[in-house]
mmCIF file of C-alpha atoms in Angstrom:
data_model
loop_
_atom_site.group_PDB
_atom_site.id
_atom_site.type_symbol
_atom_site.label_atom_id
_atom_site.label_comp_id
_atom_site.label_asym_id
_atom_site.label_seq_id
_atom_site.Cartn_x
_atom_site.Cartn_y
_atom_site.Cartn_z
ATOM 1 C CA MET O 1 0.000 0.000 0.000
ATOM 2 C CA THR O 2 1.273 3.507 -0.777
ATOM 3 C CA ASP O 3 1.265 5.984 2.095
ATOM 4 C CA VAL O 4 -0.426 9.167 0.840
ATOM 5 C CA LYS O 5 1.656 11.479 3.066
ATOM 6 C CA THR O 6 5.123 10.067 2.340
ATOM 7 C CA GLY O 7 4.577 8.418 -1.047
ATOM 8 C CA LYS O 8 6.402 5.318 0.201
ATOM 9 C CA THR O 9 5.075 1.813 -0.276
ATOM 10 C CA ARG O 10 4.637 -0.175 2.890
ATOM 11 C CA LYS O 11 3.430 -3.662 3.568
ATOM 12 C CA LEU O 12 0.165 -4.001 5.436
ATOM 13 C CA THR O 13 0.184 -6.421 8.325
ATOM 14 C CA PRO O 14 -3.181 -7.718 9.431
ATOM 15 C CA LYS O 15 -4.239 -6.571 12.853
ATOM 16 C CA ALA O 16 -4.433 -9.414 15.329
ATOM 17 C CA PRO O 17 -7.902 -9.668 16.820
ATOM 18 C CA ASP O 18 -7.996 -8.967 20.492
ATOM 19 C CA VAL O 19 -9.048 -11.735 22.864
ATOM 20 C CA ALA O 20 -12.435 -10.186 23.607
ATOM 21 C CA GLU O 21 -13.268 -10.137 19.880
ATOM 22 C CA MET O 22 -12.200 -13.769 19.501
ATOM 23 C CA GLU O 23 -14.425 -14.839 22.394
ATOM 24 C CA ARG O 24 -17.426 -13.308 20.619
ATOM 25 C CA ALA O 25 -16.676 -14.937 17.265
ATOM 26 C CA PHE O 26 -19.254 -17.644 16.596
ATOM 27 C CA ILE O 27 -19.235 -20.039 13.677
ATOM 28 C CA VAL O 28 -22.668 -19.755 12.100
ATOM 29 C CA SER O 29 -24.085 -20.404 8.648
ATOM 30 C CA SER O 30 -26.904 -17.872 8.807
ATOM 31 C CA SER O 31 -26.034 -14.574 10.469
ATOM 32 C CA HIS O 32 -29.680 -13.483 10.388
ATOM 33 C CA LEU O 33 -30.410 -16.315 12.860
ATOM 34 C CA ALA O 34 -27.533 -15.403 15.187
ATOM 35 C CA THR O 35 -29.555 -12.908 17.179
ATOM 36 C CA PRO O 36 -27.701 -11.113 19.982
ATOM 37 C CA GLY O 37 -27.514 -13.297 23.046
ATOM 38 C CA ASN O 38 -28.401 -16.414 21.053
ATOM 39 C CA GLU O 39 -25.319 -16.756 18.880
ATOM 40 C CA ASP O 40 -24.397 -19.965 20.692
ATOM 41 C CA LEU O 41 -27.622 -21.636 19.549
ATOM 42 C CA SER O 42 -26.931 -20.595 15.949
ATOM 43 C CA GLU O 43 -23.443 -22.062 16.254
ATOM 44 C CA PHE O 44 -24.944 -25.267 17.677
ATOM 45 C CA GLU O 45 -27.444 -25.480 14.799
ATOM 46 C CA PHE O 46 -24.690 -25.055 12.223
ATOM 47 C CA ALA O 47 -22.561 -27.712 13.930
ATOM 48 C CA LEU O 48 -25.590 -30.012 14.093
ATOM 49 C CA THR O 49 -26.222 -29.523 10.376
ATOM 50 C CA VAL O 50 -22.620 -30.332 9.506
ATOM 51 C CA VAL O 51 -22.400 -33.359 11.815
ATOM 52 C CA ASN O 52 -25.759 -34.642 10.550
ATOM 53 C CA HIS O 53 -24.519 -34.580 6.960
ATOM 54 C CA ALA O 54 -21.214 -36.205 7.950
ATOM 55 C CA PHE O 55 -23.079 -38.896 9.904
ATOM 56 C CA GLN O 56 -25.450 -39.594 6.999
ATOM 57 C CA ARG O 57 -22.510 -39.758 4.577
ATOM 58 C CA TRP O 58 -20.794 -42.265 6.896
ATOM 59 C CA VAL O 59 -23.957 -44.404 7.186
ATOM 60 C CA VAL O 60 -24.396 -44.547 3.407
ATOM 61 C CA ARG O 61 -20.721 -45.331 2.750
ATOM 62 C CA GLY O 62 -20.595 -47.846 5.610
ATOM 63 C CA MET O 63 -23.673 -49.676 4.348
ATOM 64 C CA ALA O 64 -22.297 -49.614 0.784
ATOM 65 C CA ALA O 65 -19.067 -51.195 2.052
ATOM 66 C CA ALA O 66 -21.207 -53.779 3.872
ATOM 67 C CA GLY O 67 -22.825 -54.695 0.558
ATOM 68 C CA LEU O 68 -25.899 -52.445 0.464
ATOM 69 C CA PRO O 69 -25.105 -49.468 -1.792
ATOM 70 C CA ALA O 70 -28.771 -48.712 -2.528
ATOM 71 C CA LEU O 71 -29.759 -47.675 0.999
ATOM 72 C CA SER O 72 -30.417 -44.110 2.066
ATOM 73 C CA PRO O 73 -29.363 -43.035 5.573
ATOM 74 C CA LEU O 74 -32.940 -43.488 6.812
ATOM 75 C CA ASP O 75 -33.236 -46.928 5.191
ATOM 76 C CA ALA O 76 -30.047 -48.018 6.960
ATOM 77 C CA LEU O 77 -31.098 -46.611 10.344
ATOM 78 C CA ILE O 78 -34.461 -48.365 10.050
ATOM 79 C CA LEU O 79 -32.716 -51.657 9.233
ATOM 80 C CA HIS O 80 -30.423 -51.283 12.255
ATOM 81 C CA SER O 81 -33.400 -50.464 14.467
ATOM 82 C CA ILE O 82 -35.294 -53.514 13.204
ATOM 83 C CA ASN O 83 -32.221 -55.679 13.833
ATOM 84 C CA HIS O 84 -31.779 -54.264 17.365
ATOM 85 C CA ARG O 85 -31.811 -57.066 19.963
ATOM 86 C CA ASN O 86 -32.980 -59.510 17.289
ATOM 87 C CA ARG O 87 -36.662 -58.907 18.172
ATOM 88 C CA GLU O 88 -39.502 -58.019 15.857
ATOM 89 C CA LYS O 89 -40.726 -54.432 16.024
ATOM 90 C CA SER O 90 -44.055 -52.853 15.226
ATOM 91 C CA LEU O 91 -44.101 -50.050 12.683
ATOM 92 C CA SER O 92 -45.461 -47.763 15.411
ATOM 93 C CA ASP O 93 -42.498 -48.593 17.646
ATOM 94 C CA LEU O 94 -40.065 -47.858 14.813
ATOM 95 C CA MET O 95 -41.684 -44.491 14.179
ATOM 96 C CA PHE O 96 -41.536 -43.642 17.881
ATOM 97 C CA THR O 97 -37.959 -44.863 18.389
ATOM 98 C CA LEU O 98 -36.592 -43.013 15.365
ATOM 99 C CA ASN O 99 -38.761 -39.929 16.007
ATOM 100 C CA LEU O 100 -40.373 -40.146 12.575
ATOM 101 C CA SER O 101 -43.451 -37.999 12.097
ATOM 102 C CA GLU O 102 -44.374 -39.115 8.578
ATOM 103 C CA ARG O 103 -45.507 -42.709 8.057
ATOM 104 C CA HIS O 104 -44.792 -42.620 4.314
ATOM 105 C CA TYR O 105 -41.019 -42.302 4.962
ATOM 106 C CA LEU O 106 -41.152 -45.535 6.933
ATOM 107 C CA ASN O 107 -43.392 -47.254 4.355
ATOM 108 C CA TYR O 108 -41.031 -46.320 1.508
ATOM 109 C CA ALA O 109 -38.015 -47.625 3.425
ATOM 110 C CA MET O 110 -39.853 -50.817 4.406
ATOM 111 C CA LYS O 111 -40.705 -51.538 0.775
ATOM 112 C CA LYS O 112 -37.073 -51.103 -0.226
ATOM 113 C CA LEU O 113 -35.797 -53.275 2.658
ATOM 114 C CA ASP O 114 -38.425 -55.914 1.866
ATOM 115 C CA ASP O 115 -37.532 -55.930 -1.867
ATOM 116 C CA LEU O 116 -33.852 -56.436 -0.952
ATOM 117 C CA GLY O 117 -34.748 -59.402 1.245
ATOM 118 C CA LEU O 118 -33.496 -57.705 4.432
ATOM 119 C CA VAL O 119 -36.726 -57.792 6.457
ATOM 120 C CA THR O 120 -39.890 -59.831 6.827
ATOM 121 C CA ARG O 121 -43.307 -58.508 7.787
ATOM 122 C CA ARG O 122 -46.174 -60.115 9.610
ATOM 123 C CA ARG O 123 -49.566 -58.724 10.455
ATOM 124 C CA HIS O 124 -51.079 -59.171 13.902
ATOM 125 C CA GLY O 125 -54.518 -57.597 13.998
ATOM 126 C CA LYS O 126 -54.182 -54.079 12.620
ATOM 127 C CA GLU O 127 -50.467 -53.775 13.461
ATOM 128 C CA VAL O 128 -47.604 -54.821 11.198
ATOM 129 C CA PHE O 129 -44.501 -56.302 12.798
ATOM 130 C CA VAL O 130 -41.117 -56.551 11.098
ATOM 131 C CA SER O 131 -37.927 -58.437 11.778
ATOM 132 C CA ALA O 132 -34.561 -58.703 10.082
ATOM 133 C CA THR O 133 -33.894 -61.694 7.852
ATOM 134 C CA GLU O 134 -30.642 -63.610 8.033
ATOM 135 C CA LYS O 135 -29.378 -61.472 5.137
ATOM 136 C CA GLY O 136 -30.422 -58.278 6.975
ATOM 137 C CA ARG O 137 -28.700 -59.391 10.186
ATOM 138 C CA GLY O 138 -25.568 -60.296 8.225
ATOM 139 C CA CYS O 139 -25.409 -56.853 6.615
ATOM 140 C CA CYS O 140 -25.868 -55.193 10.016
ATOM 141 C CA GLU O 141 -23.056 -57.326 11.462
ATOM 142 C CA GLU O 142 -20.757 -56.414 8.573
ATOM 143 C CA TYR O 143 -21.568 -52.722 9.049
ATOM 144 C CA ALA O 144 -20.754 -53.085 12.775
ATOM 145 C CA ARG O 145 -17.422 -54.730 11.893
ATOM 146 C CA LEU O 146 -16.564 -51.924 9.460
ATOM 147 C CA ARG O 147 -17.678 -49.334 12.029
ATOM 148 C CA ARG O 148 -15.238 -50.747 14.588
ATOM 149 C CA PHE O 149 -12.424 -50.597 12.050
ATOM 150 C CA CYS O 150 -13.191 -47.271 10.325
ATOM 151 C CA LEU O 151 -14.878 -45.174 13.007
ATOM 152 C CA LEU O 152 -14.280 -46.466 16.508
ATOM 153 C CA GLU O 153 -10.514 -46.491 15.951
ATOM 154 C CA LEU O 154 -10.729 -42.685 15.605
ATOM 155 C CA ILE O 155 -12.499 -42.120 18.935
ATOM 156 C CA PRO O 156 -10.092 -41.103 21.733
ATOM 157 C CA PRO O 157 -9.608 -43.786 24.400
ATOM 158 C CA ASP O 158 -10.826 -41.387 27.115
ATOM 159 C CA ARG O 159 -14.139 -41.018 25.175
ATOM 160 C CA MET O 160 -13.760 -37.222 25.250
ATOM 161 C CA THR O 161 -14.480 -34.787 22.463
ATOM 162 C CA ALA O 162 -13.485 -31.133 22.926
ATOM 163 C CA GLY O 163 -12.996 -31.847 26.631
ATOM 164 C CA VAL O 164 -16.511 -33.254 27.085
ATOM 165 C CA PRO O 165 -17.391 -36.946 27.510
ATOM 166 C CA ILE O 166 -19.278 -38.256 24.471
ATOM 167 C CA VAL O 167 -22.023 -39.535 26.777
ATOM 168 C CA ASP O 168 -22.619 -35.956 28.009
ATOM 169 C CA VAL O 169 -22.879 -34.706 24.431
ATOM 170 C CA ALA O 170 -25.532 -37.376 23.785
ATOM 171 C CA LYS O 171 -27.459 -36.338 26.919
ATOM 172 C CA ALA O 172 -27.345 -32.675 25.887
ATOM 173 C CA LEU O 173 -28.638 -33.558 22.415
ATOM 174 C CA ARG O 174 -31.582 -35.440 23.937
ATOM 175 C CA VAL O 175 -32.453 -32.396 26.063
ATOM 176 C CA LEU O 176 -32.180 -30.090 23.048
ATOM 177 C CA THR O 177 -34.413 -32.477 21.093
ATOM 178 C CA GLY O 178 -37.177 -31.659 23.562
ATOM 179 C CA PHE O 179 -36.748 -27.932 22.948
ATOM 180 C CA TYR O 180 -36.972 -28.391 19.184
ATOM 181 C CA GLU O 181 -39.998 -30.698 19.555
ATOM 182 C CA GLN O 182 -41.794 -28.049 21.630
ATOM 183 C CA ALA O 183 -40.834 -25.322 19.150
ATOM 184 C CA SER O 184 -42.243 -27.486 16.325
ATOM 185 C CA ARG O 185 -45.564 -27.850 18.138
ATOM 186 C CA SER O 186 -45.654 -24.096 18.782
ATOM 187 C CA ALA O 187 -44.918 -23.305 15.128
ATOM 188 C CA ALA O 188 -47.625 -25.728 13.992
ATOM 189 C CA SER O 189 -50.202 -23.923 16.090
ATOM 190 C CA LEU O 190 -49.463 -20.465 14.649
#
């Protein structure tokens, strides 16, 4: 840059941010949602968005490596939930467990899993119950094996992330789920 007074060229050095400014810097994707005093929630929502996409990408790639490249993240999570504890599940229980609000998402996934020979269905009265087939259980076991090798090896032995135990992060997410559920009900009643 040329100094107007002296006519000499000098190199600009960026000003280091002071500590107070750095403490207020939040990582957000939508500044219009980072309202004063709530920037931390906007940062959380951005982090949640990014981790959700990373998690879904992992699920799809993990299931593809386990031999099921056609599954969406939801299809895979439904299969794992059906396989859980090797007990049949009702469709209502699956919707409740996975916090699904739209039955058609579950129906679409069930059709795909059924067509691939991964689940069986049986009707008892008005309720439909599903269970994993031997092929479905085998794919879940292979995914679990790959998960141990590809993912669990990356987790620190002390089970900490950013100085917080992973179990505490999970608890906090469950609490925040309640807030978002209540906000959804409030928005629906407007």
